[in-house]
């Protein structure tokens, strides 16, 4: 079920701060009712008042200011399944340099005997005169099957086992 966005029309920081202050003044029953309105399900019974308030405040801020980026969310998701040393590897993986593609860059790949040319533009990519928001969508259009776009165009780092001297 889709989640309800809390007060999407909060236009400035002062109003956002006031809404969070209002959350702090609610009792457990009111916080659980607000949770149900926002998430369209009952609040977990084990959550105490202070966590209900913090989670609702976070959701309010994320809806109005912006949420975590995809890499950070992925790292946090993976941290729940890792040991302490594994977390260090995850953080190092997150910090590794990523290929920056500047507008005007031409990516090429031979597919099915034909050379495919993709141009990087400010808001995505173009291929065969059509605009795409991601390389994955371009790879799908070219192949008709699911591909990781950066991998399809050779932009991903090779695993160390594939690196040759």
PDB file of C-alpha atoms in Angstrom:
ATOM      1  CA  UNK A   1       0.000   0.000   0.000  1.00  0.00           C
ATOM      2  CA  UNK A   2       1.288   3.485  -0.717  1.00  0.00           C
ATOM      3  CA  UNK A   3       2.420   5.576   2.210  1.00  0.00           C
ATOM      4  CA  UNK A   4       0.753   8.864   3.042  1.00  0.00           C
ATOM      5  CA  UNK A   5       3.021  11.915   2.838  1.00  0.00           C
ATOM      6  CA  UNK A   6       2.852  14.025   5.996  1.00  0.00           C
ATOM      7  CA  UNK A   7       1.812  17.619   5.289  1.00  0.00           C
ATOM      8  CA  UNK A   8       3.420  17.908   1.838  1.00  0.00           C
ATOM      9  CA  UNK A   9       2.684  21.634   1.686  1.00  0.00           C
ATOM     10  CA  UNK A  10       5.040  22.652   4.529  1.00  0.00           C
ATOM     11  CA  UNK A  11       6.902  25.404   2.674  1.00  0.00           C
ATOM     12  CA  UNK A  12       9.617  26.457   5.120  1.00  0.00           C
ATOM     13  CA  UNK A  13      11.854  25.309   7.960  1.00  0.00           C
ATOM     14  CA  UNK A  14       9.939  27.177  10.693  1.00  0.00           C
ATOM     15  CA  UNK A  15       6.676  25.425   9.847  1.00  0.00           C
ATOM     16  CA  UNK A  16       8.500  22.087   9.702  1.00  0.00           C
ATOM     17  CA  UNK A  17      10.000  22.732  13.156  1.00  0.00           C
ATOM     18  CA  UNK A  18       6.552  23.611  14.513  1.00  0.00           C
ATOM     19  CA  UNK A  19       5.054  20.394  13.157  1.00  0.00           C
ATOM     20  CA  UNK A  20       7.821  18.340  14.768  1.00  0.00           C
ATOM     21  CA  UNK A  21       7.266  20.200  18.067  1.00  0.00           C
ATOM     22  CA  UNK A  22       3.567  19.281  17.831  1.00  0.00           C
ATOM     23  CA  UNK A  23       4.546  15.630  17.479  1.00  0.00           C
ATOM     24  CA  UNK A  24       6.563  15.876  20.695  1.00  0.00           C
ATOM     25  CA  UNK A  25       3.458  17.037  22.534  1.00  0.00           C
ATOM     26  CA  UNK A  26       1.313  14.064  21.503  1.00  0.00           C
ATOM     27  CA  UNK A  27       0.682  11.157  23.864  1.00  0.00           C
ATOM     28  CA  UNK A  28       1.248   7.519  22.832  1.00  0.00           C
ATOM     29  CA  UNK A  29      -2.338   7.041  21.649  1.00  0.00           C
ATOM     30  CA  UNK A  30      -2.205  10.129  19.428  1.00  0.00           C
ATOM     31  CA  UNK A  31       1.201   9.118  18.043  1.00  0.00           C
ATOM     32  CA  UNK A  32      -0.164   5.656  17.194  1.00  0.00           C
ATOM     33  CA  UNK A  33      -3.153   7.263  15.462  1.00  0.00           C
ATOM     34  CA  UNK A  34      -0.812   9.545  13.482  1.00  0.00           C
ATOM     35  CA  UNK A  35       1.324   6.513  12.580  1.00  0.00           C
ATOM     36  CA  UNK A  36      -1.767   4.738  11.265  1.00  0.00           C
ATOM     37  CA  UNK A  37      -2.652   7.779   9.141  1.00  0.00           C
ATOM     38  CA  UNK A  38       0.857   8.081   7.709  1.00  0.00           C
ATOM     39  CA  UNK A  39       1.808   4.443   7.158  1.00  0.00           C
ATOM     40  CA  UNK A  40      -1.718   3.026   6.707  1.00  0.00           C
ATOM     41  CA  UNK A  41      -1.125   0.290   9.234  1.00  0.00           C
ATOM     42  CA  UNK A  42      -0.999  -0.008  12.991  1.00  0.00           C
ATOM     43  CA  UNK A  43       2.160   1.079  14.762  1.00  0.00           C
ATOM     44  CA  UNK A  44       4.283  -1.826  16.021  1.00  0.00           C
ATOM     45  CA  UNK A  45       3.129  -2.568  19.568  1.00  0.00           C
ATOM     46  CA  UNK A  46       6.685  -2.779  20.928  1.00  0.00           C
ATOM     47  CA  UNK A  47       7.659   0.780  19.918  1.00  0.00           C
ATOM     48  CA  UNK A  48       7.772   3.184  22.862  1.00  0.00           C
ATOM     49  CA  UNK A  49       6.580   6.784  22.632  1.00  0.00           C
ATOM     50  CA  UNK A  50      10.016   8.302  21.981  1.00  0.00           C
ATOM     51  CA  UNK A  51      10.635   6.021  18.962  1.00  0.00           C
ATOM     52  CA  UNK A  52       7.172   6.623  17.524  1.00  0.00           C
ATOM     53  CA  UNK A  53       7.831  10.347  17.754  1.00  0.00           C
ATOM     54  CA  UNK A  54      11.295  10.104  16.188  1.00  0.00           C
ATOM     55  CA  UNK A  55      10.191   7.915  13.300  1.00  0.00           C
ATOM     56  CA  UNK A  56       7.254  10.209  12.509  1.00  0.00           C
ATOM     57  CA  UNK A  57       9.528  13.268  12.751  1.00  0.00           C
ATOM     58  CA  UNK A  58      12.031  11.629  10.394  1.00  0.00           C
ATOM     59  CA  UNK A  59       9.273  10.829   7.897  1.00  0.00           C
ATOM     60  CA  UNK A  60       8.037  14.431   8.083  1.00  0.00           C
ATOM     61  CA  UNK A  61      11.544  15.761   7.401  1.00  0.00           C
ATOM     62  CA  UNK A  62      12.214  13.251   4.612  1.00  0.00           C
ATOM     63  CA  UNK A  63       8.930  14.108   2.894  1.00  0.00           C
ATOM     64  CA  UNK A  64       9.646  17.836   3.011  1.00  0.00           C
ATOM     65  CA  UNK A  65      13.415  18.159   2.762  1.00  0.00           C
ATOM     66  CA  UNK A  66      14.430  14.906   1.095  1.00  0.00           C
ATOM     67  CA  UNK A  67      15.247  11.349   2.055  1.00  0.00           C
ATOM     68  CA  UNK A  68      18.526   9.435   2.096  1.00  0.00           C
ATOM     69  CA  UNK A  69      20.176   8.754  -1.237  1.00  0.00           C
ATOM     70  CA  UNK A  70      20.012   5.250  -2.697  1.00  0.00           C
ATOM     71  CA  UNK A  71      23.607   4.311  -1.774  1.00  0.00           C
ATOM     72  CA  UNK A  72      23.101   5.231   1.880  1.00  0.00           C
ATOM     73  CA  UNK A  73      19.799   3.326   2.074  1.00  0.00           C
ATOM     74  CA  UNK A  74      21.449   0.280   0.494  1.00  0.00           C
ATOM     75  CA  UNK A  75      24.357   0.477   2.974  1.00  0.00           C
ATOM     76  CA  UNK A  76      21.988   0.712   5.947  1.00  0.00           C
ATOM     77  CA  UNK A  77      19.932  -2.221   4.642  1.00  0.00           C
ATOM     78  CA  UNK A  78      23.043  -4.361   4.240  1.00  0.00           C
ATOM     79  CA  UNK A  79      24.428  -3.403   7.662  1.00  0.00           C
ATOM     80  CA  UNK A  80      21.671  -5.381   9.338  1.00  0.00           C
ATOM     81  CA  UNK A  81      23.103  -8.576   7.836  1.00  0.00           C
ATOM     82  CA  UNK A  82      26.815  -7.956   8.279  1.00  0.00           C
ATOM     83  CA  UNK A  83      29.425  -8.489  10.987  1.00  0.00           C
ATOM     84  CA  UNK A  84      31.591  -5.615  12.232  1.00  0.00           C
ATOM     85  CA  UNK A  85      34.339  -6.324   9.687  1.00  0.00           C
ATOM     86  CA  UNK A  86      31.759  -6.698   6.933  1.00  0.00           C
ATOM     87  CA  UNK A  87      30.446  -3.214   7.728  1.00  0.00           C
ATOM     88  CA  UNK A  88      33.920  -1.813   7.112  1.00  0.00           C
ATOM     89  CA  UNK A  89      33.928  -3.414   3.668  1.00  0.00           C
ATOM     90  CA  UNK A  90      30.473  -2.000   2.933  1.00  0.00           C
ATOM     91  CA  UNK A  91      31.569   1.514   3.886  1.00  0.00           C
ATOM     92  CA  UNK A  92      34.694   1.181   1.725  1.00  0.00           C
ATOM     93  CA  UNK A  93      32.533  -0.024  -1.173  1.00  0.00           C
ATOM     94  CA  UNK A  94      30.250   2.990  -0.749  1.00  0.00           C
ATOM     95  CA  UNK A  95      33.203   5.395  -0.760  1.00  0.00           C
ATOM     96  CA  UNK A  96      34.822   3.938  -3.878  1.00  0.00           C
ATOM     97  CA  UNK A  97      35.030   6.295  -6.772  1.00  0.00           C
ATOM     98  CA  UNK A  98      32.224   6.092  -9.275  1.00  0.00           C
ATOM     99  CA  UNK A  99      32.497   6.889 -12.924  1.00  0.00           C
ATOM    100  CA  UNK A 100      31.263  10.413 -13.559  1.00  0.00           C
ATOM    101  CA  UNK A 101      29.729  10.822 -16.989  1.00  0.00           C
ATOM    102  CA  UNK A 102      29.697  14.346 -18.315  1.00  0.00           C
ATOM    103  CA  UNK A 103      27.191  15.587 -20.885  1.00  0.00           C
ATOM    104  CA  UNK A 104      28.556  15.021 -24.361  1.00  0.00           C
ATOM    105  CA  UNK A 105      30.263  11.729 -23.493  1.00  0.00           C
ATOM    106  CA  UNK A 106      29.677   9.061 -26.138  1.00  0.00           C
ATOM    107  CA  UNK A 107      29.283   5.473 -24.948  1.00  0.00           C
ATOM    108  CA  UNK A 108      29.570   2.654 -27.463  1.00  0.00           C
ATOM    109  CA  UNK A 109      28.804  -1.033 -27.312  1.00  0.00           C
ATOM    110  CA  UNK A 110      28.519  -3.646 -30.007  1.00  0.00           C
ATOM    111  CA  UNK A 111      25.317  -5.641 -29.659  1.00  0.00           C
ATOM    112  CA  UNK A 112      23.948  -8.238 -32.031  1.00  0.00           C
ATOM    113  CA  UNK A 113      26.487  -7.257 -34.680  1.00  0.00           C
ATOM    114  CA  UNK A 114      25.597  -3.537 -34.578  1.00  0.00           C
ATOM    115  CA  UNK A 115      27.497  -0.696 -32.949  1.00  0.00           C
ATOM    116  CA  UNK A 116      25.234   1.065 -30.427  1.00  0.00           C
ATOM    117  CA  UNK A 117      26.003   4.715 -29.604  1.00  0.00           C
ATOM    118  CA  UNK A 118      24.600   6.425 -26.512  1.00  0.00           C
ATOM    119  CA  UNK A 119      25.183  10.089 -25.746  1.00  0.00           C
ATOM    120  CA  UNK A 120      25.214  11.427 -22.193  1.00  0.00           C
ATOM    121  CA  UNK A 121      23.031  14.534 -21.836  1.00  0.00           C
ATOM    122  CA  UNK A 122      22.362  16.753 -18.806  1.00  0.00           C
ATOM    123  CA  UNK A 123      19.259  14.879 -17.669  1.00  0.00           C
ATOM    124  CA  UNK A 124      20.074  11.340 -18.837  1.00  0.00           C
ATOM    125  CA  UNK A 125      20.999   9.630 -22.086  1.00  0.00           C
ATOM    126  CA  UNK A 126      19.956   9.562 -25.733  1.00  0.00           C
ATOM    127  CA  UNK A 127      19.960   6.560 -28.045  1.00  0.00           C
ATOM    128  CA  UNK A 128      18.477   6.425 -31.547  1.00  0.00           C
ATOM    129  CA  UNK A 129      16.955   9.875 -31.081  1.00  0.00           C
ATOM    130  CA  UNK A 130      15.071   8.959 -27.898  1.00  0.00           C
ATOM    131  CA  UNK A 131      15.790  10.224 -24.366  1.00  0.00           C
ATOM    132  CA  UNK A 132      16.221   7.876 -21.396  1.00  0.00           C
ATOM    133  CA  UNK A 133      16.658   8.657 -17.708  1.00  0.00           C
ATOM    134  CA  UNK A 134      19.091   5.807 -16.994  1.00  0.00           C
ATOM    135  CA  UNK A 135      21.617   3.573 -18.719  1.00  0.00           C
ATOM    136  CA  UNK A 136      19.618   0.584 -17.551  1.00  0.00           C
ATOM    137  CA  UNK A 137      16.612   1.794 -19.555  1.00  0.00           C
ATOM    138  CA  UNK A 138      18.878   2.229 -22.600  1.00  0.00           C
ATOM    139  CA  UNK A 139      20.287  -1.279 -22.177  1.00  0.00           C
ATOM    140  CA  UNK A 140      16.720  -2.621 -21.932  1.00  0.00           C
ATOM    141  CA  UNK A 141      15.751  -0.798 -25.142  1.00  0.00           C
ATOM    142  CA  UNK A 142      18.781  -2.164 -26.987  1.00  0.00           C
ATOM    143  CA  UNK A 143      18.562  -5.778 -25.808  1.00  0.00           C
ATOM    144  CA  UNK A 144      14.923  -6.260 -24.889  1.00  0.00           C
ATOM    145  CA  UNK A 145      16.014  -7.846 -21.606  1.00  0.00           C
ATOM    146  CA  UNK A 146      17.059  -6.699 -18.149  1.00  0.00           C
ATOM    147  CA  UNK A 147      20.625  -5.517 -17.905  1.00  0.00           C
ATOM    148  CA  UNK A 148      22.493  -3.376 -15.433  1.00  0.00           C
ATOM    149  CA  UNK A 149      23.170  -0.343 -17.628  1.00  0.00           C
ATOM    150  CA  UNK A 150      26.652   0.562 -16.321  1.00  0.00           C
ATOM    151  CA  UNK A 151      27.704  -3.084 -16.590  1.00  0.00           C
ATOM    152  CA  UNK A 152      26.286  -3.372 -20.123  1.00  0.00           C
ATOM    153  CA  UNK A 153      28.411  -0.400 -21.225  1.00  0.00           C
ATOM    154  CA  UNK A 154      31.527  -1.573 -19.349  1.00  0.00           C
ATOM    155  CA  UNK A 155      31.470   1.140 -16.689  1.00  0.00           C
ATOM    156  CA  UNK A 156      31.516  -1.197 -13.692  1.00  0.00           C
ATOM    157  CA  UNK A 157      34.768  -2.211 -12.046  1.00  0.00           C
ATOM    158  CA  UNK A 158      35.800  -5.753 -12.839  1.00  0.00           C
ATOM    159  CA  UNK A 159      36.001  -8.136  -9.884  1.00  0.00           C
ATOM    160  CA  UNK A 160      39.625  -8.724  -8.847  1.00  0.00           C
ATOM    161  CA  UNK A 161      39.479 -12.308 -10.180  1.00  0.00           C
ATOM    162  CA  UNK A 162      38.941 -10.947 -13.714  1.00  0.00           C
ATOM    163  CA  UNK A 163      41.793  -8.418 -13.644  1.00  0.00           C
ATOM    164  CA  UNK A 164      44.709  -9.587 -15.760  1.00  0.00           C
ATOM    165  CA  UNK A 165      48.286  -8.290 -15.459  1.00  0.00           C
TER     166      UNK A 165
END
